[in-house]
Amino acid sequence: MDKEVKFSTLALQSVRPPHTRIKPISPPIHLSTTYERNSDGTYDEGYVYARNDNPNRRLLEQSAAQLEGGAVAYAFASGMAAIHTILQALRPGEEVLLPEDVYYNVRLLFKEVFEHWQLKMAVADFTDLNKVEVAIQPNTRLIWIETPSNPQLQITNIQSIARIAHQKNCLVAVDNTWATPVLQRPLDLGADMVMHATTKYFGGHSDVLSGLIILKEQNDFSEQIHRLQKLSGAVPSPFDCWLVTRGIQTLSLRVKAQSETAFALARFLDQHEAIERVHYPGLATHPQHEIAMQQMKNGFGGMLSVLTKGDARTIANRLQLFTAATSLGGVESLVEHRRSVEGEGSKSPENLLRLSVGLEAFEDLKWDWERGLDEK
Ligand SMILES: *Cc1c(COP(=O)(O)O)cnc(C)c1O
């Protein structure tokens, strides 16, 4: 392509199948686990064995690298498998700095798995840059950012943290699951790698579990990720990859529409007398609204959370269009009481409900909440 195209065009172009004589428009699904070797021992397209590489995964990885502006990307069987691989690429004795509000299972992964392997974890308030700077130790190797964060929608300044981190020789990883590259491109802001639970917005239809790591540069660290992907084998199936590349075709359209509806709902709930507080980075009252304005574009995402005045679980059960279920990023609206799901040790307030806004009409979703919050 001679023209530098917009994101939505790039997304469509990036998942077109490679040219063959059959010329399909939609990529074929290659289920074969193994590929024929030429008599001289070579392989025409480089495919040998499906755990190492296969056409559907390669298409997804190449697309993801383009969408995030990275050099290379690697696909995994879930978001957690991707996170696990990043941590596995670190060494015993090294430390990872995490924000206070972060996807719950990341903390659990440290506690239940990596602590035994002598990988250390420290936590700091990422909304205060001084606190981040002070928390970095000589053995800190990686700073893990999640913005907007789950479930309190805190915003971390990626550019500032990356600057501090690089002065101290730390790597920066951003979990970009909630924002997606439609709204935020962490590699452009100085991060070294981006991680996605493509189970969420990339897949977009609540029917595929998978993850991605996109790295800004191809270097020793990215090669280590690649080796771990091939050796550990926590890879998505060709059909999983196909579903995610299909999701990429409508990613931009979905995320923009979901962001618009979520913003309207956030404004509505923010004014509602039965709601104590709304966490949404688009609201001018959000503590890090200015940072969100700087580092996000096209909207502030389809996720929000609210603190209710009445019993949160009772309200969630009264909703009809928001289904009570975990996960997010699908076309259908979901509501979740995070504290119940996170269980013991949860830092989520008892009156917090997390909303994943789908593609339903705003008027209908508003009606659902009006009804749900009406005590009578
Ligand atoms: C869901 C999620 C994950 C984990 O992804 P899985 O595919 O469920 O393993 C990680 N980070 C964030 C922000 C998520 O929402």
XYZ file of C-alpha atoms and ligand atoms in Angstrom:
391
model
C 0.000 0.000 0.000
C 1.466 3.370 -1.043
C -0.790 5.427 1.197
C -0.512 5.769 4.947
C -3.997 4.641 5.895
C -6.162 5.325 8.950
C -6.455 2.784 11.767
C -9.788 1.317 10.619
C -8.423 0.742 7.109
C -5.165 -0.664 8.475
C -7.097 -3.069 10.697
C -8.975 -4.477 7.690
C -5.870 -4.663 5.509
C -3.827 -6.311 8.252
C -5.990 -9.430 8.428
C -6.391 -10.099 4.702
C -5.036 -13.568 3.891
C -1.635 -13.787 2.195
C -1.772 -14.078 -1.565
C -2.282 -17.608 -2.957
C -3.762 -18.898 -6.227
C -7.078 -19.615 -4.456
C -7.508 -15.923 -3.561
C -9.973 -16.142 -0.675
C -11.134 -12.876 0.873
C -11.606 -14.390 4.339
C -8.550 -16.268 5.665
C -8.819 -20.081 5.487
C -8.415 -21.921 8.821
C -5.348 -24.157 8.731
C -5.873 -26.948 11.242
C -2.801 -28.944 10.208
C -0.363 -29.452 13.087
C 2.520 -30.329 10.763
C 3.893 -29.266 7.370
C 5.694 -31.123 4.588
C 9.446 -30.730 4.398
C 11.156 -30.223 1.014
C 13.723 -32.835 -0.083
C 16.525 -30.406 0.772
C 15.138 -30.020 4.314
C 13.692 -26.545 3.846
C 10.097 -25.334 4.249
C 8.686 -22.974 1.616
C 6.779 -20.681 3.977
C 8.688 -21.517 7.147
C 5.869 -23.499 8.749
C 7.153 -26.688 10.414
C 4.922 -27.518 13.381
C 1.820 -25.679 14.590
C 3.060 -24.933 18.133
C 5.990 -23.025 16.636
C 4.026 -21.145 14.002
C 0.985 -21.555 11.765
C -0.694 -19.363 9.131
C -3.620 -18.213 11.309
C -1.375 -17.276 14.215
C 1.135 -15.530 11.991
C -1.647 -13.450 10.428
C -2.879 -12.433 13.886
C 0.604 -11.647 15.178
C 1.528 -9.557 12.153
C -1.756 -7.670 12.388
C -1.294 -7.005 16.121
C 2.233 -5.668 15.598
C 0.888 -3.205 13.018
C -2.065 -2.102 15.136
C 0.103 -1.347 18.182
C 3.072 -0.010 16.193
C 5.449 -2.749 17.396
C 8.208 -4.739 15.701
C 6.959 -8.186 16.687
C 3.929 -9.790 18.355
C 3.295 -13.191 19.930
C -0.105 -14.787 20.525
C -1.072 -16.850 23.572
C -3.894 -19.094 24.747
C -5.208 -16.432 27.155
C -4.358 -13.024 28.561
C -3.001 -14.730 31.670
C -0.735 -16.967 29.566
C 0.686 -13.801 27.982
C 1.287 -12.199 31.408
C 2.801 -15.435 32.706
C 5.224 -15.481 29.775
C 6.405 -11.904 30.408
C 7.090 -12.740 34.061
C 8.802 -15.982 33.099
C 11.231 -14.008 30.950
C 12.494 -12.311 34.142
C 15.045 -13.795 36.560
C 14.924 -14.842 40.203
C 15.717 -11.948 42.517
C 14.365 -9.352 40.089
C 11.404 -7.229 41.074
C 8.259 -6.099 39.290
C 6.522 -2.881 40.291
C 2.719 -3.033 40.112
C 0.061 -0.335 40.502
C -2.381 -0.484 43.413
C -5.397 -1.093 41.192
C -4.616 -3.912 38.772
C -6.341 -6.942 37.272
C -6.804 -9.143 40.319
C -5.266 -12.318 38.895
C -1.946 -10.566 38.232
C -1.432 -10.174 41.976
C -2.616 -13.748 42.516
C -0.161 -15.049 39.890
C 2.681 -13.490 41.866
C 1.453 -14.765 45.187
C 0.663 -18.301 44.134
C 3.264 -18.966 41.461
C 6.137 -16.542 41.048
C 6.903 -15.981 44.723
C 8.139 -19.588 44.803
C 10.487 -18.724 41.953
C 11.922 -15.783 43.865
C 10.459 -13.164 41.560
C 9.598 -10.194 43.722
C 6.619 -7.881 43.560
C 6.236 -4.373 44.933
C 3.190 -2.110 44.771
C 3.076 1.678 44.430
C 0.473 4.377 43.845
C 1.007 5.059 40.133
C -1.083 8.239 40.204
C 1.810 9.839 42.142
C 5.020 9.836 40.068
C 7.211 10.561 43.099
C 5.966 7.403 44.758
C 6.830 5.392 41.646
C 10.325 6.848 41.518
C 10.976 6.090 45.177
C 9.652 2.534 44.826
C 12.147 1.581 42.086
C 14.931 -0.528 43.587
C 18.256 -1.565 42.002
C 16.725 -4.988 41.224
C 13.485 -3.586 39.752
C 13.395 -4.896 36.200
C 9.835 -4.273 35.041
C 7.113 -1.715 35.659
C 3.651 -3.064 34.958
C 1.022 -0.516 33.947
C -2.690 -1.061 33.508
C -4.577 2.006 32.277
C -7.521 2.448 32.587
C -7.230 0.067 35.536
C -9.532 -2.744 36.556
C -11.934 -2.071 38.252
C -11.406 1.496 39.484
C -10.578 3.106 36.113
C -7.448 4.826 37.410
C -5.310 6.420 34.725
C -1.524 6.071 34.701
C 0.654 8.499 32.769
C 2.448 6.090 30.434
C 4.883 8.652 29.021
C 6.059 9.909 32.439
C 6.432 6.427 33.927
C 8.343 5.244 30.851
C 10.750 8.163 31.222
C 11.387 7.396 34.908
C 11.694 3.660 34.206
C 14.186 4.038 31.384
C 16.418 6.328 33.474
C 16.655 3.414 35.895
C 17.033 0.677 33.264
C 13.594 -0.840 33.830
C 11.307 -2.242 31.175
C 7.738 -0.966 30.885
C 4.801 -3.218 30.023
C 1.255 -1.941 29.532
C -1.856 -4.076 29.788
C -3.813 -2.343 27.012
C -6.828 -4.674 27.176
C -9.342 -2.014 28.202
C -8.241 0.800 25.904
C -7.238 -1.215 22.804
C -5.017 0.463 20.165
C -8.145 2.249 18.894
C -7.938 4.536 21.947
C -4.359 4.271 23.157
C -1.006 3.167 21.729
C 1.430 2.653 24.628
C 4.456 1.885 22.416
C 4.152 5.373 20.878
C 4.192 6.748 24.431
C 7.457 5.015 25.351
C 6.409 1.577 26.645
C 8.555 -1.426 25.681
C 5.741 -3.926 25.372
C 1.970 -4.168 25.305
C -0.115 -7.058 26.545
C -3.719 -7.840 25.605
C -6.376 -10.167 26.813
C -7.767 -10.534 23.274
C -10.533 -12.485 25.000
C -12.068 -9.046 25.490
C -12.320 -6.289 22.849
C -10.159 -7.847 20.119
C -12.302 -10.990 20.006
C -15.256 -8.821 20.903
C -17.993 -11.465 21.009
C -17.319 -13.353 24.262
C -16.456 -16.542 22.389
C -12.656 -16.819 22.290
C -10.005 -16.943 25.001
C -6.595 -15.615 23.912
C -3.823 -13.126 24.566
C -1.083 -11.136 22.876
C 2.280 -9.582 23.615
C 3.484 -6.872 21.242
C 7.068 -5.643 21.577
C 8.410 -2.342 20.349
C 11.755 -3.773 19.280
C 13.093 -7.108 18.233
C 15.883 -7.759 20.731
C 17.100 -10.320 23.306
C 14.001 -9.821 25.455
C 11.588 -10.289 22.543
C 13.517 -13.401 21.471
C 13.133 -14.784 24.989
C 9.346 -14.215 24.769
C 9.349 -16.001 21.415
C 11.311 -18.962 22.825
C 8.940 -19.220 25.795
C 5.925 -19.121 23.484
C 7.268 -22.038 21.455
C 8.635 -24.071 24.385
C 5.831 -23.584 26.905
C 3.187 -24.003 24.222
C 0.409 -21.910 25.786
C -0.672 -20.941 22.278
C -4.118 -20.264 20.794
C -5.556 -22.733 18.268
C -5.796 -21.742 14.596
C -9.553 -21.301 15.063
C -8.973 -19.048 18.099
C -6.615 -16.938 15.991
C -9.156 -16.835 13.181
C -11.843 -15.567 15.576
C -9.543 -12.817 16.841
C -8.580 -11.706 13.316
C -12.280 -11.613 12.502
C -12.801 -9.443 15.589
C -10.066 -7.064 14.420
C -12.150 -6.257 11.325
C -14.763 -4.476 13.477
C -12.582 -3.483 16.440
C -12.482 0.214 15.644
C -16.213 0.480 14.977
C -17.162 -1.449 18.113
C -14.795 0.306 20.509
C -15.817 3.769 19.321
C -19.529 2.983 19.642
C -19.081 1.334 23.036
C -17.014 4.301 24.267
C -19.679 6.757 23.148
C -22.470 4.863 24.913
C -20.347 4.320 28.040
C -19.599 8.052 28.214
C -23.296 8.917 27.918
C -24.171 6.362 30.589
C -21.370 7.665 32.858
C -22.787 11.197 32.568
C -26.292 9.968 33.300
C -25.267 7.881 36.330
C -23.012 10.670 37.628
C -26.140 12.846 37.983
C -28.279 10.114 39.532
C -29.118 10.528 43.218
C -28.824 6.784 43.951
C -25.204 6.717 42.751
C -22.419 7.809 45.064
C -19.680 7.992 42.472
C -18.874 7.133 38.853
C -15.358 6.090 37.806
C -14.954 7.054 34.140
C -11.878 8.820 32.710
C -13.996 10.896 30.319
C -15.684 12.782 33.161
C -14.044 16.113 33.982
C -14.322 15.160 37.668
C -12.111 12.065 37.207
C -8.845 12.734 39.136
C -6.661 11.883 36.113
C -8.974 13.275 33.418
C -6.234 15.540 32.003
C -3.839 12.614 31.531
C -6.594 10.564 29.887
C -7.213 13.491 27.500
C -3.523 13.521 26.570
C -2.882 9.837 26.052
C -6.240 8.542 24.804
C -7.995 9.425 21.567
C -11.336 8.504 19.947
C -12.953 8.054 23.363
C -12.350 6.800 26.889
C -13.471 3.203 26.557
C -16.524 1.031 27.074
C -15.789 0.269 30.733
C -16.930 2.153 33.812
C -17.602 1.415 37.426
C -20.028 2.951 39.896
C -20.306 3.131 43.661
C -23.936 2.641 44.593
C -25.749 4.078 47.608
C -28.069 1.068 47.919
C -26.986 -2.589 47.966
C -24.914 -3.154 44.828
C -25.810 -6.796 44.335
C -29.543 -6.111 44.617
C -29.227 -3.378 41.986
C -27.219 -5.636 39.657
C -29.916 -8.305 39.947
C -32.648 -5.822 39.031
C -31.025 -4.911 35.704
C -32.449 -6.629 32.634
C -30.240 -5.504 29.757
C -26.990 -5.698 31.728
C -26.391 -9.394 32.349
C -24.631 -10.342 35.573
C -21.470 -12.053 34.356
C -17.734 -11.678 34.555
C -15.513 -10.652 31.610
C -15.945 -7.654 29.332
C -15.465 -6.220 25.877
C -18.216 -8.208 24.147
C -21.114 -6.845 22.141
C -23.508 -7.399 25.071
C -23.604 -5.266 28.219
C -22.440 -6.975 31.406
C -22.473 -5.935 35.051
C -20.324 -7.413 37.768
C -19.910 -7.138 41.511
C -16.110 -7.351 41.537
C -15.726 -7.973 45.239
C -17.709 -11.240 45.054
C -15.652 -12.466 42.095
C -12.256 -11.465 43.482
C -13.032 -13.084 46.830
C -10.714 -12.990 49.820
C -8.184 -10.153 49.702
C -10.229 -8.132 47.200
C -9.527 -4.410 47.305
C -12.738 -3.551 45.434
C -15.309 -1.667 47.528
C -18.451 -3.598 48.536
C -20.665 -1.052 46.738
C -18.729 -1.140 43.443
C -20.351 -2.441 40.249
C -18.274 -2.763 37.093
C -20.032 -2.216 33.779
C -18.966 -3.409 30.347
C -21.049 -1.448 27.864
C -22.108 -3.331 24.746
C -23.658 -2.268 21.468
C -27.252 -1.830 22.672
C -28.892 1.591 22.218
C -28.045 4.106 24.932
C -31.730 4.911 25.533
C -32.411 1.286 26.414
C -29.411 0.971 28.717
C -30.410 4.215 30.429
C -33.934 2.849 30.920
C -32.438 -0.297 32.463
C -30.500 1.700 35.076
C -33.390 4.084 35.786
C -35.519 1.055 36.576
C -32.743 -0.747 38.464
C -32.012 2.202 40.710
C -35.666 2.953 41.454
C -36.261 1.686 44.995
C -40.026 1.252 44.554
C -9.394 -10.406 31.310
C -8.195 -9.629 31.594
C -6.942 -10.269 31.698
C -6.772 -11.782 31.613
O -7.121 -12.306 30.372
P -7.663 -13.830 30.177
O -7.825 -13.970 28.714
O -8.922 -13.931 30.966
O -6.615 -14.733 30.726
C -5.831 -9.473 31.946
N -5.937 -8.135 32.070
C -7.114 -7.496 31.968
C -7.153 -6.020 32.118
C -8.278 -8.216 31.733
O -9.448 -7.574 31.657
